[in-house]
CSV table of C-alpha atoms and ligand atoms in Angstrom, one decimal:
chain,number,residue,atom,x,y,z
O,170,MET,CA,-0.1,-0.1,0.2
O,171,LYS,CA,1.2,3.5,-0.7
O,172,ILE,CA,1.3,5.5,2.3
O,173,ALA,CA,1.9,9.5,1.9
O,174,ARG,CA,5.3,10.9,3.1
O,175,PHE,CA,5.7,13.8,5.5
O,176,SER,CA,8.3,16.3,4.9
O,177,ARG,CA,11.1,16.4,7.3
O,178,ILE,CA,9.9,19.4,8.9
O,179,GLY,CA,6.3,18.2,8.8
O,180,PHE,CA,7.1,15.0,10.4
O,181,ILE,CA,8.8,16.8,13.3
O,182,LEU,CA,6.1,18.9,13.8
O,183,ALA,CA,3.3,16.4,13.7
O,184,ALA,CA,5.0,14.1,16.1
O,185,ALA,CA,5.7,17.1,18.8
O,186,GLY,CA,2.1,18.1,17.5
O,187,SER,CA,0.9,14.7,19.0
O,188,ALA,CA,3.0,15.1,21.8
O,189,VAL,CA,2.3,18.4,23.0
O,190,GLY,CA,-1.2,18.3,24.2
O,191,LEU,CA,-3.8,18.7,26.7
O,192,GLY,CA,-1.3,16.3,28.5
O,193,ASN,CA,1.2,19.0,28.8
O,194,ILE,CA,-1.0,22.3,29.5
O,195,TRP,CA,-4.2,20.5,31.2
O,196,LYS,CA,-3.2,17.5,32.9
O,197,PHE,CA,0.5,18.0,33.9
O,198,PRO,CA,-0.1,21.1,36.0
O,199,TYR,CA,-3.0,19.7,38.2
O,200,MET,CA,-1.4,16.5,38.2
O,201,THR,CA,1.7,18.1,39.5
O,202,GLY,CA,-0.6,20.3,42.2
O,203,GLU,CA,-2.8,17.3,43.3
O,204,ASN,CA,0.3,15.0,43.9
O,205,GLY,CA,2.6,17.5,45.7
O,206,GLY,CA,4.4,19.0,43.3
O,207,GLY,CA,8.7,18.4,42.9
O,208,ALA,CA,8.8,14.5,43.7
O,209,PHE,CA,5.9,14.0,41.1
O,210,VAL,CA,7.6,16.0,38.6
O,211,LEU,CA,11.0,14.4,39.4
O,212,VAL,CA,9.5,10.7,38.6
O,213,TYR,CA,7.9,12.4,35.5
O,214,LEU,CA,11.0,14.1,34.2
O,215,VAL,CA,13.6,10.7,34.9
O,216,THR,CA,10.7,8.5,33.0
O,217,SER,CA,10.4,10.3,30.1
O,218,ILE,CA,14.0,11.3,29.5
O,219,PHE,CA,15.2,7.3,30.3
O,220,ILE,CA,12.2,5.2,29.7
O,221,GLY,CA,10.2,7.4,27.3
O,222,PHE,CA,13.1,8.4,25.2
O,223,ALA,CA,14.1,4.7,24.7
O,224,VAL,CA,10.5,3.5,24.1
O,225,MET,CA,9.8,6.2,21.3
O,226,ILE,CA,12.7,5.5,19.3
O,227,ALA,CA,11.6,1.7,19.6
O,228,GLU,CA,8.0,2.6,18.6
O,229,MET,CA,9.6,4.7,15.7
O,230,ILE,CA,11.6,1.5,14.5
O,231,ILE,CA,8.5,-0.2,14.2
O,232,GLY,CA,6.7,2.1,11.9
O,233,TYR,CA,9.8,3.1,10.0
O,234,LEU,CA,10.7,-0.6,9.3
O,235,GLY,CA,7.2,-1.8,9.0
O,236,ARG,CA,5.7,1.0,6.8
O,237,SER,CA,2.3,-0.2,7.4
O,238,ASP,CA,-0.7,0.1,9.9
O,239,GLY,CA,0.0,-0.7,13.6
O,240,ALA,CA,-0.7,-4.6,13.2
O,241,GLY,CA,0.9,-5.0,9.9
O,242,SER,CA,4.2,-3.3,10.9
O,243,PHE,CA,4.4,-6.1,13.7
O,244,GLU,CA,3.5,-8.7,11.6
O,245,LEU,CA,6.0,-7.8,9.1
O,246,LEU,CA,8.8,-7.2,11.5
O,247,ALA,CA,8.3,-10.3,13.7
O,248,PRO,CA,10.9,-12.8,12.5
O,249,SER,CA,8.5,-15.6,13.6
O,250,HIS,CA,4.7,-16.1,15.1
O,251,LYS,CA,4.1,-13.3,13.0
O,252,GLU,CA,0.0,-13.8,13.4
O,253,ARG,CA,0.7,-13.7,17.1
O,254,TRP,CA,2.5,-10.2,16.8
O,255,ARG,CA,-0.1,-8.9,14.8
O,256,PHE,CA,-2.1,-8.8,17.9
O,257,GLY,CA,0.3,-6.0,19.3
O,258,GLY,CA,-1.7,-3.8,16.5
O,259,LEU,CA,-4.6,-4.1,19.1
O,260,MET,CA,-3.3,-1.2,21.1
O,261,ILE,CA,-4.4,1.3,18.7
O,262,ILE,CA,-7.9,0.8,20.4
O,263,THR,CA,-6.3,2.9,23.4
O,264,GLY,CA,-6.9,5.8,21.3
O,265,LEU,CA,-10.6,5.1,20.9
O,266,LEU,CA,-10.8,5.2,24.6
O,267,ILE,CA,-8.6,8.4,25.0
O,268,MET,CA,-10.8,10.2,22.5
O,269,THR,CA,-13.6,9.6,24.5
O,270,PHE,CA,-12.4,11.9,27.2
O,271,TYR,CA,-10.3,14.1,25.1
O,272,SER,CA,-12.9,15.4,22.7
O,273,VAL,CA,-14.9,16.5,25.7
O,274,VAL,CA,-12.3,18.4,27.2
O,275,ILE,CA,-11.5,19.8,23.8
O,276,GLY,CA,-15.1,20.8,24.0
O,277,TRP,CA,-14.5,22.7,27.4
O,278,ILE,CA,-11.8,24.7,26.0
O,279,PHE,CA,-13.8,25.7,23.0
O,280,HIS,CA,-16.2,27.0,25.2
O,281,TYR,CA,-13.5,28.8,27.6
O,282,ILE,CA,-12.5,30.7,24.6
O,283,VAL,CA,-15.8,31.9,24.3
O,284,VAL,CA,-15.9,32.8,28.0
O,285,ALA,CA,-12.7,34.7,27.7
O,286,LEU,CA,-13.9,36.6,24.8
O,287,THR,CA,-17.2,37.4,26.5
O,288,GLN,CA,-16.9,37.6,30.3
O,289,LEU,CA,-14.4,36.1,32.7
O,290,PRO,CA,-15.4,35.2,36.1
O,291,ALA,CA,-14.1,37.8,38.9
O,292,THR,CA,-13.3,35.5,41.5
O,293,VAL,CA,-12.0,32.1,42.1
O,294,ALA,CA,-15.5,31.1,43.5
O,295,ASP,CA,-17.3,32.4,40.5
O,296,ALA,CA,-15.1,30.5,38.3
O,297,GLU,CA,-15.8,27.3,40.1
O,298,ARG,CA,-19.7,28.0,39.9
O,299,HIS,CA,-19.3,28.6,36.3
O,300,PHE,CA,-17.3,25.5,35.8
O,301,MET,CA,-19.3,23.3,37.9
O,302,ALA,CA,-22.3,24.3,36.4
O,303,MET,CA,-20.9,23.7,32.9
O,304,LEU,CA,-19.9,20.3,34.1
O,305,GLN,CA,-22.4,18.8,36.2
O,306,ASP,CA,-25.6,20.7,34.7
O,307,ASP,CA,-25.1,22.3,31.3
O,308,ILE,CA,-25.4,19.0,28.9
O,309,THR,CA,-26.2,21.2,26.1
O,310,THR,CA,-23.0,23.3,25.9
O,311,GLN,CA,-20.6,20.4,26.4
O,312,LEU,CA,-22.4,18.3,23.9
O,313,MET,CA,-22.3,21.1,21.2
O,314,TYR,CA,-18.5,21.7,21.7
O,315,HIS,CA,-18.0,18.0,22.1
O,316,THR,CA,-19.6,17.8,18.8
O,317,LEU,CA,-17.7,20.6,17.1
O,318,ALA,CA,-14.6,18.8,18.5
O,319,PHE,CA,-15.6,15.5,16.9
O,320,LEU,CA,-16.5,17.5,13.5
O,321,ILE,CA,-12.9,19.3,13.2
O,322,VAL,CA,-11.0,15.9,13.9
O,323,THR,CA,-12.7,13.8,11.7
O,324,TRP,CA,-12.5,16.8,9.0
O,325,ILE,CA,-8.8,16.9,9.5
O,326,VAL,CA,-7.9,13.3,9.7
O,327,SER,CA,-10.3,12.5,6.2
O,328,ARG,CA,-7.8,15.0,4.3
O,329,GLY,CA,-5.0,12.8,4.8
O,330,ILE,CA,-1.4,12.9,6.3
O,331,LYS,CA,-0.3,15.8,3.7
O,332,SER,CA,-3.0,18.2,3.2
O,333,GLY,CA,-4.6,17.9,6.8
O,334,ILE,CA,-2.6,16.5,9.2
O,335,GLU,CA,0.7,17.8,8.4
O,336,LYS,CA,-0.9,21.3,7.3
O,337,LEU,CA,-2.5,21.5,10.5
O,338,ASN,CA,0.8,21.1,12.5
O,339,LEU,CA,2.8,23.3,10.3
O,340,ILE,CA,0.3,26.1,11.1
O,341,LEU,CA,-0.6,25.3,14.3
O,342,MET,CA,2.3,24.3,16.4
O,343,PRO,CA,4.6,27.4,15.7
O,344,LEU,CA,1.9,29.5,16.9
O,345,LEU,CA,1.2,27.5,20.0
O,346,PHE,CA,5.0,28.1,20.8
O,347,ILE,CA,5.0,31.6,20.4
O,348,ILE,CA,1.9,32.0,22.9
O,349,VAL,CA,3.2,29.8,25.5
O,350,GLY,CA,6.8,31.1,25.2
O,351,GLY,CA,5.4,34.9,25.4
O,352,MET,CA,3.3,33.8,28.2
O,353,PHE,CA,6.2,31.8,30.2
O,354,LEU,CA,8.5,35.1,29.6
O,355,TYR,CA,5.9,37.5,30.8
O,356,ALA,CA,5.5,35.3,34.1
O,357,THR,CA,9.2,35.1,35.1
O,358,THR,CA,9.0,38.6,35.2
O,359,LEU,CA,6.1,38.2,38.5
O,360,GLU,CA,7.5,37.6,42.2
O,361,GLY,CA,5.4,34.4,42.2
O,362,PHE,CA,7.9,32.7,39.5
O,363,THR,CA,10.2,32.0,42.6
O,364,GLN,CA,7.2,29.9,44.6
O,365,ALA,CA,6.1,28.2,41.4
O,366,TRP,CA,9.5,27.2,41.0
O,367,ALA,CA,9.9,25.8,44.3
O,368,PHE,CA,6.7,24.0,44.0
O,369,MET,CA,7.8,22.2,40.8
O,370,PHE,CA,11.3,21.3,41.8
O,371,ASN,CA,11.7,20.7,45.4
O,372,ALA,CA,10.8,17.3,45.9
O,373,ASP,CA,9.1,16.2,49.0
O,374,TRP,CA,9.1,12.8,48.8
O,375,SER,CA,6.8,12.2,51.7
O,376,LYS,CA,4.0,13.3,49.2
O,377,LEU,CA,4.8,10.5,47.0
O,378,THR,CA,2.2,7.5,47.5
O,379,SER,CA,2.3,4.6,45.0
O,380,GLU,CA,-0.5,6.0,43.1
O,381,SER,CA,1.3,9.2,42.4
O,382,PHE,CA,4.3,7.0,41.2
O,383,VAL,CA,2.1,5.3,38.7
O,384,LYS,CA,0.4,8.4,37.7
O,385,ALA,CA,3.8,9.9,37.1
O,386,VAL,CA,4.8,7.1,34.8
O,387,GLY,CA,1.7,7.0,33.0
O,388,GLN,CA,1.9,10.9,32.4
O,389,ALA,CA,5.2,10.4,30.9
O,390,PHE,CA,3.6,7.6,28.5
O,391,PHE,CA,0.6,10.0,28.0
O,392,THR,CA,2.5,13.3,27.4
O,393,LEU,CA,4.9,11.6,24.7
O,394,SER,CA,2.1,9.7,22.8
O,395,LEU,CA,4.0,6.5,23.3
O,396,GLY,CA,2.4,2.9,23.7
O,397,MET,CA,-0.6,3.1,21.2
O,398,GLY,CA,0.7,3.4,18.0
O,399,ALA,CA,0.4,7.3,17.4
O,400,ILE,CA,3.9,7.7,16.7
O,401,LEU,CA,4.3,4.4,14.9
O,402,THR,CA,1.6,5.2,12.3
O,403,TYR,CA,3.2,9.0,11.9
O,404,SER,CA,6.8,7.1,11.4
O,405,ALA,CA,5.4,4.9,8.7
O,406,SER,CA,5.1,8.3,6.6
O,407,LEU,CA,8.7,9.0,7.3
O,408,GLU,CA,10.9,9.6,4.5
O,409,LYS,CA,13.1,6.7,3.4
O,410,LYS,CA,16.6,8.0,4.8
O,411,SER,CA,15.6,9.6,8.2
O,412,ASN,CA,17.1,10.1,11.8
O,413,LEU,CA,14.8,8.6,14.1
O,414,VAL,CA,17.6,9.3,16.8
O,415,TYR,CA,17.8,13.3,16.4
O,416,SER,CA,13.6,13.4,15.7
O,417,SER,CA,13.1,11.6,19.1
O,418,ILE,CA,15.3,14.1,20.7
O,419,ILE,CA,13.7,16.8,19.6
O,420,ILE,CA,10.2,15.7,20.4
O,421,VAL,CA,10.9,14.7,23.8
O,422,ALA,CA,12.8,18.0,24.5
O,423,LEU,CA,10.2,19.8,22.8
O,424,ASP,CA,7.3,18.1,24.8
O,425,THR,CA,9.2,18.1,28.3
O,426,ALA,CA,9.8,22.0,27.7
O,427,ILE,CA,6.5,23.2,27.1
O,428,ALA,CA,5.2,21.0,30.0
O,429,LEU,CA,7.5,22.6,32.3
O,430,LEU,CA,7.1,26.1,30.8
O,431,ALA,CA,3.1,25.6,31.0
O,432,GLY,CA,3.4,24.3,34.4
O,433,LEU,CA,5.5,26.9,35.7
O,434,MET,CA,3.7,30.0,33.9
O,435,LEU,CA,0.5,28.5,35.5
O,436,PHE,CA,1.6,28.4,38.9
O,437,THR,CA,3.2,31.8,39.1
O,438,PHE,CA,-0.1,33.2,37.9
O,439,LEU,CA,-1.7,31.1,40.6
O,440,TYR,CA,0.8,32.1,43.4
O,441,GLN,CA,0.9,35.7,42.2
O,442,TYR,CA,-2.7,36.2,42.4
O,443,GLY,CA,-3.6,33.6,45.7
O,444,ALA,CA,-5.3,31.2,43.8
O,445,GLU,CA,-4.7,26.9,44.9
O,446,PRO,CA,-2.6,24.9,42.8
O,447,ALA,CA,-4.1,21.4,44.2
O,448,GLN,CA,-7.4,21.8,42.3
O,449,GLY,CA,-7.7,18.7,39.8
O,450,PRO,CA,-9.1,18.5,36.5
O,451,GLY,CA,-10.8,22.0,36.8
O,452,LEU,CA,-7.4,23.9,37.4
O,453,VAL,CA,-6.9,25.5,34.2
O,454,PHE,CA,-10.8,26.4,34.1
O,455,ILE,CA,-11.3,27.5,37.7
O,456,SER,CA,-8.1,29.1,39.1
O,457,LEU,CA,-6.9,30.6,35.8
O,458,PRO,CA,-9.8,32.5,34.4
O,459,ALA,CA,-10.0,34.2,37.9
O,460,VAL,CA,-6.2,35.1,37.8
O,461,PHE,CA,-6.7,36.6,34.4
O,462,TYR,CA,-9.5,38.6,35.3
O,463,GLU,CA,-7.3,40.2,38.3
O,464,MET,CA,-4.8,41.2,35.5
O,465,GLY,CA,-7.0,43.5,33.9
O,466,MET,CA,-6.8,44.0,29.9
O,467,LEU,CA,-3.7,42.1,29.6
O,468,GLY,CA,-5.4,39.1,31.4
O,469,ASN,CA,-8.3,39.0,28.9
O,470,VAL,CA,-5.8,39.0,26.0
O,471,PHE,CA,-3.9,36.1,27.7
O,472,ALA,CA,-6.9,34.2,28.5
O,473,VAL,CA,-8.2,34.3,24.9
O,474,LEU,CA,-4.4,33.2,23.4
O,475,PHE,CA,-4.4,30.7,26.4
O,476,PHE,CA,-7.2,28.9,25.5
O,477,ILE,CA,-6.5,29.0,21.7
O,478,ALA,CA,-3.1,27.6,22.4
O,479,LEU,CA,-4.8,25.0,24.4
O,480,ALA,CA,-7.2,24.1,21.8
O,481,PHE,CA,-4.5,24.1,19.2
O,482,ALA,CA,-2.7,21.5,21.3
O,483,GLY,CA,-5.6,19.5,21.9
O,484,LEU,CA,-6.4,19.2,18.3
O,485,THR,CA,-2.9,18.8,16.9
O,486,SER,CA,-2.6,15.3,19.3
O,487,ALA,CA,-6.3,14.7,18.8
O,488,VAL,CA,-5.6,13.9,14.8
O,489,SER,CA,-2.5,11.8,15.9
O,490,ILE,CA,-4.9,9.6,18.2
O,491,VAL,CA,-7.5,8.7,15.6
O,492,GLU,CA,-5.1,8.5,12.9
O,493,PRO,CA,-3.6,4.8,13.8
O,494,MET,CA,-7.3,3.6,13.6
O,495,VAL,CA,-8.1,5.1,10.5
O,496,GLN,CA,-4.8,3.8,8.8
O,497,PHE,CA,-5.7,0.6,9.9
O,498,LEU,CA,-9.4,0.5,8.3
O,499,ILE,CA,-7.7,2.1,5.2
O,500,SER,CA,-5.1,-0.6,4.7
O,501,ARG,CA,-6.7,-3.6,6.4
O,502,TYR,CA,-10.1,-3.4,5.0
O,503,GLY,CA,-10.0,-1.1,2.1
O,504,PHE,CA,-12.0,1.8,3.5
O,505,GLY,CA,-11.8,5.0,1.9
O,506,ARG,CA,-10.3,7.7,3.9
O,507,PHE,CA,-13.2,9.5,4.4
O,508,LYS,CA,-15.7,6.7,5.5
O,509,ALA,CA,-12.7,5.6,7.8
O,510,SER,CA,-12.6,8.8,9.6
O,511,LEU,CA,-16.4,9.0,9.9
O,512,VAL,CA,-16.5,5.3,11.2
O,513,ILE,CA,-13.8,6.1,14.1
O,514,GLY,CA,-14.9,9.6,14.8
O,515,MET,CA,-18.8,8.4,15.3
O,516,VAL,CA,-17.3,5.9,17.8
O,517,PHE,CA,-15.4,8.0,19.7
O,518,TYR,CA,-18.0,10.6,19.5
O,519,LEU,CA,-21.0,8.6,20.7
O,520,VAL,CA,-18.9,6.8,23.9
O,521,GLY,CA,-17.6,10.0,24.4
O,522,ILE,CA,-21.0,11.4,25.1
O,523,ILE,CA,-21.2,8.7,27.9
O,524,ALA,CA,-17.8,10.3,29.2
O,525,LEU,CA,-19.7,13.7,28.8
O,526,LEU,CA,-22.5,12.3,30.8
O,527,SER,CA,-21.0,10.5,33.4
O,528,ASN,CA,-19.8,14.1,35.1
O,529,THR,CA,-23.4,15.3,35.3
O,530,SER,CA,-25.4,15.5,38.2
O,531,VAL,CA,-28.4,13.6,36.8
O,532,TYR,CA,-26.4,10.9,35.1
O,533,SER,CA,-23.1,10.2,37.4
O,534,GLU,CA,-24.6,7.9,39.9
O,535,MET,CA,-25.6,5.8,36.8
O,536,LEU,CA,-22.2,6.1,35.2
O,537,THR,CA,-19.9,5.8,38.4
O,538,PHE,CA,-18.3,2.2,38.7
O,539,GLY,CA,-16.6,1.5,41.9
O,540,SER,CA,-14.1,4.6,42.7
O,541,LYS,CA,-14.6,6.3,39.5
O,542,ASN,CA,-16.9,7.6,37.1
O,543,PHE,CA,-16.8,6.4,33.2
O,544,PHE,CA,-14.5,9.5,32.1
O,545,ASP,CA,-12.1,9.2,34.8
O,546,TRP,CA,-12.0,5.6,34.2
O,547,MET,CA,-11.1,6.4,30.5
O,548,ASP,CA,-8.4,8.6,31.7
O,549,PHE,CA,-6.7,6.4,34.4
O,550,LEU,CA,-7.0,2.9,32.1
O,551,THR,CA,-5.5,4.4,29.0
O,552,ALA,CA,-2.9,6.8,30.6
O,553,SER,CA,-1.6,4.4,33.4
O,554,VAL,CA,-2.7,1.0,32.7
O,555,LEU,CA,-2.7,0.5,28.9
O,556,LEU,CA,-0.3,3.1,27.5
O,557,PRO,CA,2.5,1.6,29.7
O,558,LEU,CA,1.5,-2.1,28.8
O,559,GLY,CA,1.6,-1.0,24.9
O,560,GLY,CA,5.3,0.4,25.7
O,561,LEU,CA,6.2,-2.5,27.2
O,562,VAL,CA,5.0,-4.6,24.3
O,563,MET,CA,7.1,-2.3,21.8
O,564,ALA,CA,10.0,-2.2,24.1
O,565,VAL,CA,10.2,-6.1,24.1
O,566,PHE,CA,9.6,-6.3,20.6
O,567,VAL,CA,12.3,-4.3,19.5
O,568,GLY,CA,14.8,-5.4,22.2
O,569,TYR,CA,14.2,-9.1,22.0
O,570,VAL,CA,11.9,-10.3,19.1
O,571,MET,CA,13.3,-8.3,16.1
O,572,GLU,CA,17.0,-9.0,14.9
O,573,LYS,CA,19.5,-6.9,16.2
O,574,GLU,CA,21.1,-6.3,13.2
O,575,ARG,CA,18.4,-5.0,11.8
O,576,VAL,CA,17.4,-2.6,14.3
O,577,PHE,CA,21.1,-1.4,14.4
O,578,ALA,CA,20.8,-0.8,10.5
O,579,ALA,CA,17.6,1.6,11.4
O,580,VAL,CA,19.3,3.8,14.2
O,581,GLY,CA,22.9,2.5,14.9
O,582,HIS,CA,24.7,4.8,12.7
O,583,HIS,CA,22.8,7.8,14.0
O,584,PHE,CA,23.5,6.9,17.7
O,585,GLY,CA,27.3,6.3,17.2
O,586,PRO,CA,28.8,4.8,20.4
O,587,PHE,CA,25.5,5.1,22.5
O,588,PHE,CA,23.4,2.4,20.6
O,589,GLU,CA,24.6,-0.2,23.1
O,590,VAL,CA,23.2,2.2,25.9
O,591,TRP,CA,19.9,2.4,24.3
O,592,TYR,CA,19.8,-1.1,23.6
O,593,PHE,CA,20.5,-2.1,27.1
O,594,SER,CA,17.9,0.3,28.6
O,595,LEU,CA,15.5,-1.0,25.9
O,596,ARG,CA,16.2,-4.5,26.9
O,597,TYR,CA,16.4,-4.3,30.5
O,598,ILE,CA,15.4,-1.0,32.2
O,599,ALA,CA,12.6,0.2,30.4
O,600,PRO,CA,10.8,-3.8,30.8
O,601,VAL,CA,12.0,-3.9,34.7
O,602,ALA,CA,10.6,-0.3,35.2
O,603,LEU,CA,7.5,-0.9,33.3
O,604,PHE,CA,6.8,-4.1,35.3
O,605,VAL,CA,7.2,-2.3,38.5
O,606,VAL,CA,4.4,0.1,37.3
O,607,MET,CA,2.2,-2.9,36.8
O,608,LEU,CA,3.0,-4.0,40.0
O,609,ASN,CA,2.2,-1.0,41.9
O,610,LEU,CA,-1.0,-0.9,39.6
O,611,MET,CA,-1.9,-4.1,40.9
O,612,GLY,CA,-1.5,-2.9,44.8
O,613,ILE,CA,-3.6,0.2,43.9
O,614,LEU,CA,-6.2,-1.8,41.8
O,615,LYS,CA,-6.2,-4.1,44.9
O,616,LEU,CA,-6.3,-7.2,42.6
H,786,LIG,N1,0.5,13.2,23.7
H,786,LIG,C1,-1.0,13.7,23.9
H,786,LIG,C2,-1.1,14.9,25.0
H,786,LIG,O1,-0.3,15.1,25.8
H,786,LIG,C3,-1.8,12.7,24.1
H,786,LIG,C4,-1.9,11.4,23.3
H,786,LIG,C5,-1.7,10.4,23.8
H,786,LIG,C6,-1.3,11.6,22.1
H,786,LIG,C7,-1.4,9.2,23.2
H,786,LIG,C8,-1.3,10.3,21.2
H,786,LIG,C9,-1.1,9.4,21.8
H,786,LIG,O2,-2.2,15.2,25.1
């Protein structure tokens, strides 16, 4: 099958666009707030840099050499038991589960662009009331914007790799960097910056529970888009002679930088204006609008830009979450791209409505299972369980199943003397660390 090719910069921006998403700007700050700051950040950083980077190269290799959809690449590259390895491709289904809540949150962001343009809430209490009213009682607004998110994502994916995904990223990613970078620079001039820095980098280990450990590792996978075939699928569209090592370094660096900049900026604003960091998923929707209101005129401009940047980050990631399944339907079942995009879009749209309803007061009881509602289960299951599991499968596949010469031929030249270091961490460090995560997980889930 012929797969369209990215241009070199197109690939880097698309992969970075996939990585830099709601995970960086919405999730990372509130998770850091909820899990006590520094220690959480440190576990996340160590995982991203040491394990995430190693797994990213592995995932790229599978796509780059396999040149097929998720399942097909595993099948092609496995030296034996091909029909069994094909099931590695099942990991693309994780994307469907992620999209159920991802699209809903992009919807909230659309709504907040309008709030920022019209009337920002004046106090944190006001902002909380506004957010809760939307979340728990305003099904219509959420549904309307969730629909909009579904339409935009489906439309872009249906236009394909070149004129849909690559073009979107070429335009939105530079704008996103400028907005986040500019707002961060402004934050560094404020007094609250010192406090924000201390909160994010002074590790208080007593605050790190086994659940926050699992979440930090899950966050590293989530934010780097690893473990579900997004990077794999994009890499199948790489040019023939590509430097995977260099691309991975840039992507991990950009993703980590944006998370840290967004976190520092957000906490600076919160400290400066006396709001609370430990607010949960409402953080950027509750504290931040009130803080922007306090800033006056400049705050209004910031608010609009911030939510636009957040929407950009969300959209460029969403297309990469959907694309693996679309590619799968096209290459396996001969679907046209439009039809494939629509089918996948409809599924996440409809299941997304369940996620949306599970936050509302009317339906929450019905849609809560054990400790979490449907929305939170999707988030937890995908980020903390399925993505690390997918990462483990890829690490084992490239580290043990594929022939070493073949792996070396793809990246050895670019790694130079570090090839063995990477190969070692892929074979021993990443699997062991991910195994420890799975053990911790069982403790949390009380299996
Ligand atoms: N990395 C994206 C984010 O940080 C989410 C994502 C997960 C994208 C998995 C693709 C695959 O928001």
